PDB file of C-alpha atoms in Angstrom:
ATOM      1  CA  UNK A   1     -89.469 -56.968 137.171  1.00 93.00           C
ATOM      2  CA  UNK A   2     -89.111 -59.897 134.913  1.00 96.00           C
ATOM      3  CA  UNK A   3     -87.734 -61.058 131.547  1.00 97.00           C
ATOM      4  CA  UNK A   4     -90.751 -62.343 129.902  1.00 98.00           C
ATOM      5  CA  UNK A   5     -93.991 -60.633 131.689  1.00 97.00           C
ATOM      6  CA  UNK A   6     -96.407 -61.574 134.425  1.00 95.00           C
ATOM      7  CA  UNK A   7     -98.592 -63.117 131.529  1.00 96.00           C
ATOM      8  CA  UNK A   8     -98.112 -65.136 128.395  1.00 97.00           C
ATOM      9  CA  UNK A   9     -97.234 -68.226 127.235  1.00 97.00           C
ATOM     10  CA  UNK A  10     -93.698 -67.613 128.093  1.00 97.00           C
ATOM     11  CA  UNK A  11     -93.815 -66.204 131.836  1.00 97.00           C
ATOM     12  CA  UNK A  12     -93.033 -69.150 133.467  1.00 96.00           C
ATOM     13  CA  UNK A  13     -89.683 -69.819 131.462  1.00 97.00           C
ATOM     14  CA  UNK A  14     -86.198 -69.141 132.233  1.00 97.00           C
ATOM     15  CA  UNK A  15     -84.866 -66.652 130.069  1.00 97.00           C
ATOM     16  CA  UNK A  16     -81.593 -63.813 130.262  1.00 97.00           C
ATOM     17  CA  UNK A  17     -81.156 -60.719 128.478  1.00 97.00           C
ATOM     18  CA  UNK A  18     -79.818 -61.838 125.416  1.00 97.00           C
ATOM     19  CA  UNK A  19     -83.178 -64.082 124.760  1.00 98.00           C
ATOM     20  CA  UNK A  20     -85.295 -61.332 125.764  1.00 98.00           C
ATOM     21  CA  UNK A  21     -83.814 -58.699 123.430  1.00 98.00           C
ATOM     22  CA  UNK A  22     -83.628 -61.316 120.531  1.00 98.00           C
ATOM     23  CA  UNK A  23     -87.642 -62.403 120.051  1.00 98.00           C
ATOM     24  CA  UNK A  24     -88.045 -58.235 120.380  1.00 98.00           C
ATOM     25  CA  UNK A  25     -85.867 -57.674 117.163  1.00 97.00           C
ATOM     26  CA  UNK A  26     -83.758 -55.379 118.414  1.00 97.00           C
ATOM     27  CA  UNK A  27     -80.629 -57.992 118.661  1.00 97.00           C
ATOM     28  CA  UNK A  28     -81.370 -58.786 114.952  1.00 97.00           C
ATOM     29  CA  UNK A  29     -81.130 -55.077 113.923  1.00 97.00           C
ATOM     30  CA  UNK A  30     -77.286 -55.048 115.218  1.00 96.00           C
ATOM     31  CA  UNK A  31     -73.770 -56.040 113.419  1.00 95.00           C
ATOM     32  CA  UNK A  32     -73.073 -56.302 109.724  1.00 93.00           C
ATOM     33  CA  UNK A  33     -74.886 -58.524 107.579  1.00 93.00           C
ATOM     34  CA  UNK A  34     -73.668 -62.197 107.100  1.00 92.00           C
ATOM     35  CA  UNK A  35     -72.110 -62.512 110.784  1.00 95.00           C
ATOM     36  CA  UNK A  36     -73.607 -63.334 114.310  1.00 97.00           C
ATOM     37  CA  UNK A  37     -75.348 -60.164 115.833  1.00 97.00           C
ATOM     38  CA  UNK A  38     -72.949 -59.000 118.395  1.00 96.00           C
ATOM     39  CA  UNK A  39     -74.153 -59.574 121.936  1.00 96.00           C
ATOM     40  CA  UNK A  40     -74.307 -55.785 123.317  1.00 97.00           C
ATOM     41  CA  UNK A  41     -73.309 -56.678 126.901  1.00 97.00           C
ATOM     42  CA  UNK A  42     -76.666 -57.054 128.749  1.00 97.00           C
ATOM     43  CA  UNK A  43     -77.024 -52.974 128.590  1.00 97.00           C
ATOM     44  CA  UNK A  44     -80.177 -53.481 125.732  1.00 97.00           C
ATOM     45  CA  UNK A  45     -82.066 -55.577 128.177  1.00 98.00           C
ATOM     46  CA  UNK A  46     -81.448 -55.898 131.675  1.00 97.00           C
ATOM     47  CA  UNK A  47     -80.896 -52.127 132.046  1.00 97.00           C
ATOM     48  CA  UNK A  48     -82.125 -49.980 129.203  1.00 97.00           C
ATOM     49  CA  UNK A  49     -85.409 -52.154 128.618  1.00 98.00           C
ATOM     50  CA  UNK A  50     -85.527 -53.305 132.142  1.00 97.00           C
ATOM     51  CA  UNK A  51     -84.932 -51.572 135.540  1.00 97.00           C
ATOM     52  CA  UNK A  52     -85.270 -47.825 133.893  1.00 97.00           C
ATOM     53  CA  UNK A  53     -88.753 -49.011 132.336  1.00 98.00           C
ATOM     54  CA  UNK A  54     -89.047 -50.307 136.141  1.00 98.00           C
ATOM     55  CA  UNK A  55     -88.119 -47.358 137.726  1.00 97.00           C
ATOM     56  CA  UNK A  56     -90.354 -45.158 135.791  1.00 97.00           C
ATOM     57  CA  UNK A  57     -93.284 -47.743 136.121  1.00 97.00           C
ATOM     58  CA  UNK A  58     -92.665 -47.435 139.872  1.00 97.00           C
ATOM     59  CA  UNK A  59     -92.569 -43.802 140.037  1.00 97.00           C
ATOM     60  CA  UNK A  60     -95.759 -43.563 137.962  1.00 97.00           C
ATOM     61  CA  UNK A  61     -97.325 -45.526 139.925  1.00 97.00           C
ATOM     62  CA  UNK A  62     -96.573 -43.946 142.957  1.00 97.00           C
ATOM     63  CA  UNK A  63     -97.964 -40.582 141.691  1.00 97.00           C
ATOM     64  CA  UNK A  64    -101.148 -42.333 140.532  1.00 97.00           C
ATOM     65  CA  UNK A  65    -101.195 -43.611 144.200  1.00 97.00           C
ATOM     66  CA  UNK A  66    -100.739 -40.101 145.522  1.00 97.00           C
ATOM     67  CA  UNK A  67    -103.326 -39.027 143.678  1.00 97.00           C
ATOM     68  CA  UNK A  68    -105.890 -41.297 143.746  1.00 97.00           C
ATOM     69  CA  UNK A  69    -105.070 -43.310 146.772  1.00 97.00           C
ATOM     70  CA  UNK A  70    -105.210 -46.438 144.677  1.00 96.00           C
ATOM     71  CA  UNK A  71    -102.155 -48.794 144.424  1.00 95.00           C
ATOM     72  CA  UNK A  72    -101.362 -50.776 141.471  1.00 95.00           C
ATOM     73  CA  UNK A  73     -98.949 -53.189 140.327  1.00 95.00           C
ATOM     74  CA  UNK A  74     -96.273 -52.623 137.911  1.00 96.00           C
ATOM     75  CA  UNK A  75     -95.144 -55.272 135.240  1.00 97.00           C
ATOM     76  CA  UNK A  76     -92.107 -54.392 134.005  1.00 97.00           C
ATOM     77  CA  UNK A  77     -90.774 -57.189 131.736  1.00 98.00           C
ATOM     78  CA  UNK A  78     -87.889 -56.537 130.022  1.00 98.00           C
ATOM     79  CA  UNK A  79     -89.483 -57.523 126.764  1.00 98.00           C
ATOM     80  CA  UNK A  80     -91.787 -54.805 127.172  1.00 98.00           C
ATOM     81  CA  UNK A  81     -89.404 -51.892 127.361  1.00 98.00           C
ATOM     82  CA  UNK A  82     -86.743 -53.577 125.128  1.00 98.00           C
ATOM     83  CA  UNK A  83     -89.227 -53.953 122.318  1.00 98.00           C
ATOM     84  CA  UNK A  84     -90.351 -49.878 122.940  1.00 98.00           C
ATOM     85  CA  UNK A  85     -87.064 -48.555 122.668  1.00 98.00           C
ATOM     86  CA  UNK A  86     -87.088 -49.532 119.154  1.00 98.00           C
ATOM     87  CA  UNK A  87     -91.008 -47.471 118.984  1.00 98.00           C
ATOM     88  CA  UNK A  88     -88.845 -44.874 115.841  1.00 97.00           C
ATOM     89  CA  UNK A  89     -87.068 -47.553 114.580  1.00 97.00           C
ATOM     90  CA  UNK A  90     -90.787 -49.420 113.580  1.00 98.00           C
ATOM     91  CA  UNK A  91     -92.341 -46.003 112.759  1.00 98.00           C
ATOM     92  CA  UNK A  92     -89.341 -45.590 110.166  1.00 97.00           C
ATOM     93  CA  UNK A  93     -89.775 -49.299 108.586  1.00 98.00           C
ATOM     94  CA  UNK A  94     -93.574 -48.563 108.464  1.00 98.00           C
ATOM     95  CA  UNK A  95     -92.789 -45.696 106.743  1.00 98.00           C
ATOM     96  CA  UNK A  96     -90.493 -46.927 104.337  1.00 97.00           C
ATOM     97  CA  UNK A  97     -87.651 -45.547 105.373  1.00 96.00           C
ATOM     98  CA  UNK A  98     -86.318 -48.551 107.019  1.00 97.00           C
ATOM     99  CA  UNK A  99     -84.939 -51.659 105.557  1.00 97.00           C
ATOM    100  CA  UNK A 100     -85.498 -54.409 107.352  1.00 97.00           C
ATOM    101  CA  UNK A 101     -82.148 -56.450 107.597  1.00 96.00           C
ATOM    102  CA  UNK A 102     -78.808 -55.411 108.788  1.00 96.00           C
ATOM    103  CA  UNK A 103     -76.123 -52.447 108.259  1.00 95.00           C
ATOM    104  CA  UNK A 104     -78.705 -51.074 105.361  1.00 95.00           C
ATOM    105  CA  UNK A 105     -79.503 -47.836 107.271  1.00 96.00           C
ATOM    106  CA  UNK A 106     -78.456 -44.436 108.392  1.00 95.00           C
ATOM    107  CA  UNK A 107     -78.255 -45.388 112.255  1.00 96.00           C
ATOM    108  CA  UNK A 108     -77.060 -49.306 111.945  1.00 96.00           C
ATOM    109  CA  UNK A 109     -73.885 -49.537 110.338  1.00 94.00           C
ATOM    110  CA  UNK A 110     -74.767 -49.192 106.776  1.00 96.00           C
ATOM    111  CA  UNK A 111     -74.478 -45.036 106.445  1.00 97.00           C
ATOM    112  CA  UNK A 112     -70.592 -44.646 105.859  1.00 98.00           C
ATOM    113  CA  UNK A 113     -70.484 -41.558 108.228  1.00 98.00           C
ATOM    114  CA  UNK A 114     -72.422 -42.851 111.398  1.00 98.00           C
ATOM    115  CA  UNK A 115     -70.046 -45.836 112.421  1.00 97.00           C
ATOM    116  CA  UNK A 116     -66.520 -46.866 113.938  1.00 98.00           C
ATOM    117  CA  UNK A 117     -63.209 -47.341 111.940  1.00 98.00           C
ATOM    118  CA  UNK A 118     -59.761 -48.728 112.832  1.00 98.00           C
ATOM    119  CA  UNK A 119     -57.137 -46.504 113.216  1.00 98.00           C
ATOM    120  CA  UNK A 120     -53.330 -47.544 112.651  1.00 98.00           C
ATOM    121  CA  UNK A 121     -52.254 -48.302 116.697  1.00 98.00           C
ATOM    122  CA  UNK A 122     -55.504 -51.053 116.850  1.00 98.00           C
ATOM    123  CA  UNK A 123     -57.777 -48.383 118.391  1.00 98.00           C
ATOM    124  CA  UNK A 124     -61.179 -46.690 117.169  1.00 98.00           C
ATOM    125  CA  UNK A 125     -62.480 -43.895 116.241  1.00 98.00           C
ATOM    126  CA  UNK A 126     -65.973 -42.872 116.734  1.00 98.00           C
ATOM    127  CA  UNK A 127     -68.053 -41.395 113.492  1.00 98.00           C
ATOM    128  CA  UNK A 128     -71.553 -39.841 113.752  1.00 98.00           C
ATOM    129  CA  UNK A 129     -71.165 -36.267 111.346  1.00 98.00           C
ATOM    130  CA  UNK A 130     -75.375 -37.066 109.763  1.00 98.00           C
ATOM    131  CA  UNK A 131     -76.323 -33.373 109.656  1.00 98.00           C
ATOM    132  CA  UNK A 132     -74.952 -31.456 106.249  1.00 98.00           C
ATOM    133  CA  UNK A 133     -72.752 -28.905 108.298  1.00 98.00           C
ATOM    134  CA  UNK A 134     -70.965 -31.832 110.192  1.00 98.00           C
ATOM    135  CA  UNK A 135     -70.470 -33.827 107.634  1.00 98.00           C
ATOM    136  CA  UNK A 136     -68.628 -31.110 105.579  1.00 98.00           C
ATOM    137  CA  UNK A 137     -66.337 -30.707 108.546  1.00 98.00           C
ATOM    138  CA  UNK A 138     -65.713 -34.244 108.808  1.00 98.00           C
ATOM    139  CA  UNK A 139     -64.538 -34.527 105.095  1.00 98.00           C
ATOM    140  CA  UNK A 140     -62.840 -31.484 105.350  1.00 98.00           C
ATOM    141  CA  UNK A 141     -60.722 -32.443 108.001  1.00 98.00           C
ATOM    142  CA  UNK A 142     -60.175 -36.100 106.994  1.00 98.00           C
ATOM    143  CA  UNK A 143     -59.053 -34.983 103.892  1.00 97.00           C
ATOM    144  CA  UNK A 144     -61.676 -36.225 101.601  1.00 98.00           C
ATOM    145  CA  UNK A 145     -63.017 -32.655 100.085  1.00 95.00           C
ATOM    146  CA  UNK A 146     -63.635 -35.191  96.323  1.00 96.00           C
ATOM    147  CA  UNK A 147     -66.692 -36.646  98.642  1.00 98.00           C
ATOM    148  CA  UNK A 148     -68.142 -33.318 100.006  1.00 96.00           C
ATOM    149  CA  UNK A 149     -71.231 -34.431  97.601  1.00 96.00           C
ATOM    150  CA  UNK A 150     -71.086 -37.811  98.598  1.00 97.00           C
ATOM    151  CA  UNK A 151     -73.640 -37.818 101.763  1.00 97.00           C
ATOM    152  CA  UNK A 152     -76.888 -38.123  99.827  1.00 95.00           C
ATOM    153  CA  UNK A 153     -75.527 -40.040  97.356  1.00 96.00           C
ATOM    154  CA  UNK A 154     -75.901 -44.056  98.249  1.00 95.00           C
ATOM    155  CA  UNK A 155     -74.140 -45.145  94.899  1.00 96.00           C
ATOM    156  CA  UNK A 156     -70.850 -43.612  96.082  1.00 97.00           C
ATOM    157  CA  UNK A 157     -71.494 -44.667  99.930  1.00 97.00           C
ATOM    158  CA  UNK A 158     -68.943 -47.627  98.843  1.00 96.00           C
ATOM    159  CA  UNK A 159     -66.090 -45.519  97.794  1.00 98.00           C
ATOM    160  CA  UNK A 160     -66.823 -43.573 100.374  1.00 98.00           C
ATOM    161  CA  UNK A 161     -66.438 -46.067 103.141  1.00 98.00           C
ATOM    162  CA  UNK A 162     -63.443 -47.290 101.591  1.00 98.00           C
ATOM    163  CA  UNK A 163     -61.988 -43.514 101.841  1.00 98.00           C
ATOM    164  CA  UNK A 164     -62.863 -42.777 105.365  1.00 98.00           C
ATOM    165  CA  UNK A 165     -61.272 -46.199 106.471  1.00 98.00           C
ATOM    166  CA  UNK A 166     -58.060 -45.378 104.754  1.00 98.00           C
ATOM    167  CA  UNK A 167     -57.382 -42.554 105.874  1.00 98.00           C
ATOM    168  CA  UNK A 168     -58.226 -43.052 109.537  1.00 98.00           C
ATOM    169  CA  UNK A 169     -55.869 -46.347 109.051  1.00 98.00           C
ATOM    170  CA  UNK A 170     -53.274 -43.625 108.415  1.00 98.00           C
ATOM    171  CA  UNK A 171     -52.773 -42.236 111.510  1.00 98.00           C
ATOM    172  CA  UNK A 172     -53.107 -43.132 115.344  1.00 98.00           C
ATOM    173  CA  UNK A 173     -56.320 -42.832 117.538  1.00 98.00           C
ATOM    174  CA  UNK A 174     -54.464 -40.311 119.488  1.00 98.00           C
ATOM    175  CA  UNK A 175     -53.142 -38.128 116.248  1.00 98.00           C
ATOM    176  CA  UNK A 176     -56.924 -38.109 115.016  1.00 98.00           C
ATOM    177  CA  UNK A 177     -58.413 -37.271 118.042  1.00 98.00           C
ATOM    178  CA  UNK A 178     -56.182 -34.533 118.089  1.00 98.00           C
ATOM    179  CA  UNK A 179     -56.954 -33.329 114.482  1.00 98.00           C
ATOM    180  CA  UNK A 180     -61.067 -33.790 115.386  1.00 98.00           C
ATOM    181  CA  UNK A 181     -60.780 -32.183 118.933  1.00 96.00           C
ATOM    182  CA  UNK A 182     -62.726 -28.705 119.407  1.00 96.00           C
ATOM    183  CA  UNK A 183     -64.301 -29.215 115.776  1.00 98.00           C
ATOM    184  CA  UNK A 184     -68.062 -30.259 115.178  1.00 98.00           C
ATOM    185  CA  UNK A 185     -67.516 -33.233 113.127  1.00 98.00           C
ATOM    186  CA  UNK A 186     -69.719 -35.238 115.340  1.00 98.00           C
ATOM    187  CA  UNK A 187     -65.728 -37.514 116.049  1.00 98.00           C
ATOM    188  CA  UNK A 188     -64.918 -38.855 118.753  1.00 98.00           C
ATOM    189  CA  UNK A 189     -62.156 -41.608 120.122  1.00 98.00           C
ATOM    190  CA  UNK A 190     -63.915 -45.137 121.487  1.00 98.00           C
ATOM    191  CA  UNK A 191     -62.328 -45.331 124.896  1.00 98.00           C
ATOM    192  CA  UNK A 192     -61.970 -48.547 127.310  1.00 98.00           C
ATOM    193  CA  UNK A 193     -64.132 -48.360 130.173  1.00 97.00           C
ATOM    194  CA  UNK A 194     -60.339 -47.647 131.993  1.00 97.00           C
ATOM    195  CA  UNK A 195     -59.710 -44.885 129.581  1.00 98.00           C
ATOM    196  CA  UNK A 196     -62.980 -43.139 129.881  1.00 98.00           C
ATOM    197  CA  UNK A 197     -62.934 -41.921 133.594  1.00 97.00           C
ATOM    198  CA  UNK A 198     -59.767 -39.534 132.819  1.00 97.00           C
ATOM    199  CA  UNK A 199     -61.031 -37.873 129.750  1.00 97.00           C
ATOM    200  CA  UNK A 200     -61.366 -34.631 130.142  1.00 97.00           C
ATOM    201  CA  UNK A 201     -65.150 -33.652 129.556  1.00 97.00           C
ATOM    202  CA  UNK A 202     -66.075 -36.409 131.666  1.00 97.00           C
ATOM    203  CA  UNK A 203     -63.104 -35.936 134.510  1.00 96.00           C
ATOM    204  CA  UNK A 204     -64.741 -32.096 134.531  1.00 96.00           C
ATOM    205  CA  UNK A 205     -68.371 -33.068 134.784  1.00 94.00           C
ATOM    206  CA  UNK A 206     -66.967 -35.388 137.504  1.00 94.00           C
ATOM    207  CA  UNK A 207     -69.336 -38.448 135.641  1.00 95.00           C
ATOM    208  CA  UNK A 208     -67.151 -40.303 137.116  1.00 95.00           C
ATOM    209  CA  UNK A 209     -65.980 -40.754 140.975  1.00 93.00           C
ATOM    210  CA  UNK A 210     -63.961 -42.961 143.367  1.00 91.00           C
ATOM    211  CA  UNK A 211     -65.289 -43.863 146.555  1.00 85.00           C
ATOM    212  CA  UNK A 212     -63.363 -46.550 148.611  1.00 82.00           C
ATOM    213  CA  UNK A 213     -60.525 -47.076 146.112  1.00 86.00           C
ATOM    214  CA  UNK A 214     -62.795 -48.395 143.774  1.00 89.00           C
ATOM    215  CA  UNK A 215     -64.029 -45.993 140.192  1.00 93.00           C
ATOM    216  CA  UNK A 216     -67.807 -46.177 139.494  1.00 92.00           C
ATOM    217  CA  UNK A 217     -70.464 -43.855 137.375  1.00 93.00           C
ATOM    218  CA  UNK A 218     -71.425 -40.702 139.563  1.00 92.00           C
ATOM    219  CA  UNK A 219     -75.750 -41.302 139.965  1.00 90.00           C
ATOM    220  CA  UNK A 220     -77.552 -39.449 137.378  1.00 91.00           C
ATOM    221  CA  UNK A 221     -79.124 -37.620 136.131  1.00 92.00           C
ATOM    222  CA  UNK A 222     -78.527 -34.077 138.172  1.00 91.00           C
ATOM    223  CA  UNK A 223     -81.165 -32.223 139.677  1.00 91.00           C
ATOM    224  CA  UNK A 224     -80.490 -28.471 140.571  1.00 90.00           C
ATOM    225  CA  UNK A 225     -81.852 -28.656 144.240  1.00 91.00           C
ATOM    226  CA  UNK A 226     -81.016 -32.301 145.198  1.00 87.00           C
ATOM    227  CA  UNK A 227     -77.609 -33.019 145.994  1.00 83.00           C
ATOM    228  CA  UNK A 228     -76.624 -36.380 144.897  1.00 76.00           C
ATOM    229  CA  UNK A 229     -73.578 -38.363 146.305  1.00 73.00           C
ATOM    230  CA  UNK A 230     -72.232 -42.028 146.225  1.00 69.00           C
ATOM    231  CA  UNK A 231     -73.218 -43.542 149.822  1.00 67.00           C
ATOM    232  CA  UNK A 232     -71.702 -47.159 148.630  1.00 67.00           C
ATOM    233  CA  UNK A 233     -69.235 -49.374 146.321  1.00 68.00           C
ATOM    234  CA  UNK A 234     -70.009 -51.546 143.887  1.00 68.00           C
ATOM    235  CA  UNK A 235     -71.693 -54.669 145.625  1.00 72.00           C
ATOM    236  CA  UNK A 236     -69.795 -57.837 146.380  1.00 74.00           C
ATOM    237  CA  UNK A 237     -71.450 -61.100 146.470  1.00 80.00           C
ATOM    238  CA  UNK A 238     -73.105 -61.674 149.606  1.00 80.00           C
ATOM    239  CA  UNK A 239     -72.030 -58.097 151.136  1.00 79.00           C
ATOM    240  CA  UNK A 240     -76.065 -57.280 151.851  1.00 81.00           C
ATOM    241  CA  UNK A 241     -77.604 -60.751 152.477  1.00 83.00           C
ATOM    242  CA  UNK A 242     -78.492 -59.977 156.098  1.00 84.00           C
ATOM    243  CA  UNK A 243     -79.891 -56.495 155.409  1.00 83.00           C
ATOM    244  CA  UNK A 244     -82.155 -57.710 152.175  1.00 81.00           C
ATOM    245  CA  UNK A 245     -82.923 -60.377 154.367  1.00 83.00           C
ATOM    246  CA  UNK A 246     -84.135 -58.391 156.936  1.00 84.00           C
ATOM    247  CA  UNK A 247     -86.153 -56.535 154.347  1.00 83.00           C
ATOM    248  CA  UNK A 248     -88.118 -59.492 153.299  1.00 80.00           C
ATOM    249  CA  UNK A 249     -89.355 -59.877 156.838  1.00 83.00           C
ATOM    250  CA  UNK A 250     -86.648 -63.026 157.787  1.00 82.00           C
ATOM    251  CA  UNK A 251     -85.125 -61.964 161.219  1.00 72.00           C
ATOM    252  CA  UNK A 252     -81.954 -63.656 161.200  1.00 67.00           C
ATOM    253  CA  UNK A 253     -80.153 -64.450 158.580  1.00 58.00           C
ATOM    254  CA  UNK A 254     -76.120 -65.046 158.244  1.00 51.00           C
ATOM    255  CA  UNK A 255     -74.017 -62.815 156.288  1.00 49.00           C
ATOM    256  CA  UNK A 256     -70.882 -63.693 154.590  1.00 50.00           C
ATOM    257  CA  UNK A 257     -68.795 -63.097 157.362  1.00 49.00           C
ATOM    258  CA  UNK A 258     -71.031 -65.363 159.856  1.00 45.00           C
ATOM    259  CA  UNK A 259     -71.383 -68.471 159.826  1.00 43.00           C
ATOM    260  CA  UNK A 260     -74.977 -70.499 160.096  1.00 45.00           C
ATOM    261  CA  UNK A 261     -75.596 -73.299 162.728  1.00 43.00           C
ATOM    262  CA  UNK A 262     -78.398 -75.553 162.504  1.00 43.00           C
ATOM    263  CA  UNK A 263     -80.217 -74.872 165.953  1.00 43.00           C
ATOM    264  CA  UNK A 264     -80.422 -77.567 168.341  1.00 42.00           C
ATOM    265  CA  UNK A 265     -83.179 -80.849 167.797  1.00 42.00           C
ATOM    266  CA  UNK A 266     -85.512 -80.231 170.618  1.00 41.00           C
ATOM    267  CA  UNK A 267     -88.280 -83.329 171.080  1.00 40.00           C
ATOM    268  CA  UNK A 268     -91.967 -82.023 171.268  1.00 41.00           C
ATOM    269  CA  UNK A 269     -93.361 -81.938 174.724  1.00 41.00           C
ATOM    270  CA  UNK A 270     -95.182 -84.866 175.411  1.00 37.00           C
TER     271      UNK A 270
END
């Protein structure tokens, strides 16, 4: 797997996520207009457009080889997969129901009812009610029945915004999570990554789980016959340097806990 490709003009160059996912557009499509696109961890690139398009290259390929007998390579750049992730989002602006430029669309900010807002203790509440029937919930329980024809209607989208963001300013995350709890309204709270191991849908599903004192995601996804498990913690620098080592074909090789000596100068027999 790389960042730019096996081939073209930039294959050869250094590069990290955040350069990859900004020549493919999809950095440019995120944050409201007339600030700096916010830099979406390195979740866009490295892993979303990266090692998944990686893993399913490599699991392709391995039926194809199963099948045929034939082995193949797989170039996975994270260009690539970045730049097809966004496949609807350059279907819709072909079709014309895209604009091309920041926080102007139903799914990037600009739809008053699919984003974030403040709430009065600092946190966030999460917003995504698109479909009639959860939208009418949402201003139903937010208070806001005067915009139950509002959803369709992008001259009142401003006033509407407005409206939603003072009233969820009224009250704490915890008070409106309460008040959107059990409901369809599409509402959720934006938890820390801290936070998000103990709520309860995810503490059920067990999506999270603690092995060796330390909390990490549970492997997914779930398959009905194949019990899955966490075998390891998260890696520390330099914890596997002998054992990749050793899977690259170099016998010996120190790990963190060893230390290397330069073996002794022996003269050439004459």
């Amino acid at each position: 797997m790389t960042g730019w490709g096996q081939g073209g003009p930039l294959a050869r160059r250094a590069g990290h996520d955040i350069d990859y996912i900004a020549l493919t557009g999809t950095l440019g499509m995120i944050g409201a207009p007339g600030t700096s696109p916010p830099v979406p961890a390195n979740l866009l690139g490295d892993y979303a457009g990266g090692s998944l398009y990686l893993v399913v290259g490599v699991l392709a390929a391995l039926h194809h080889a199963r099948a045929t007998g034939t082995g193949q390579v797989v170039d996975a750049a994270i260009v690539d997969g970045t730049a097809h992730l966004s496949t609807m989002i350059h279907g819709m602006l072909s079709a014309g129901s895209w604009q091309d430029r920041r926080a102007a669309n139903l799914l990037d900010g600009g739809c008053p009812y699919y984003g974030t807002y403040e709430t009065a203790d600092g946190g966030h509440m999460a917003v995504g009610a698109l479909e009639p029937r959860f939208y009418d919930e949402f201003v139903r329980l937010l208070g806001l029945d005067g915009f139950a024809d509002a959803r369709t209607d992008r001259t009142r989208w401003g006033d509407l915004r407005e409206a939603v963001a003072a009233r969820f300013a009224s009250r704490t995350r915890a008070q409106w999570t309460a008040v959107f709890e059990d409901t369809d309204a599409c509402v959720a709270p934006v938890l820390s990554l801290r936070e998000a191991p103990h709520h309860p849908h995810l503490a059920a599903r067990g999506t999270f789980t603690d092995h060796e004192g330390l909390t990490q995601p549970a492997p997914a996804p779930r398959f009905s016959a194949t019990p899955t498990a966490v075998r390891g913690g998260p890696a520390r620098p330099g914890a596997d340097t002998a054992a990749v080592a050793r899977d690259w074909g170099v016998p010996r090789l120190a790990g963190p806990r060893e230390t290397q000596h330069p073996a002794p100068h022996r003269k050439a027999s004459p």
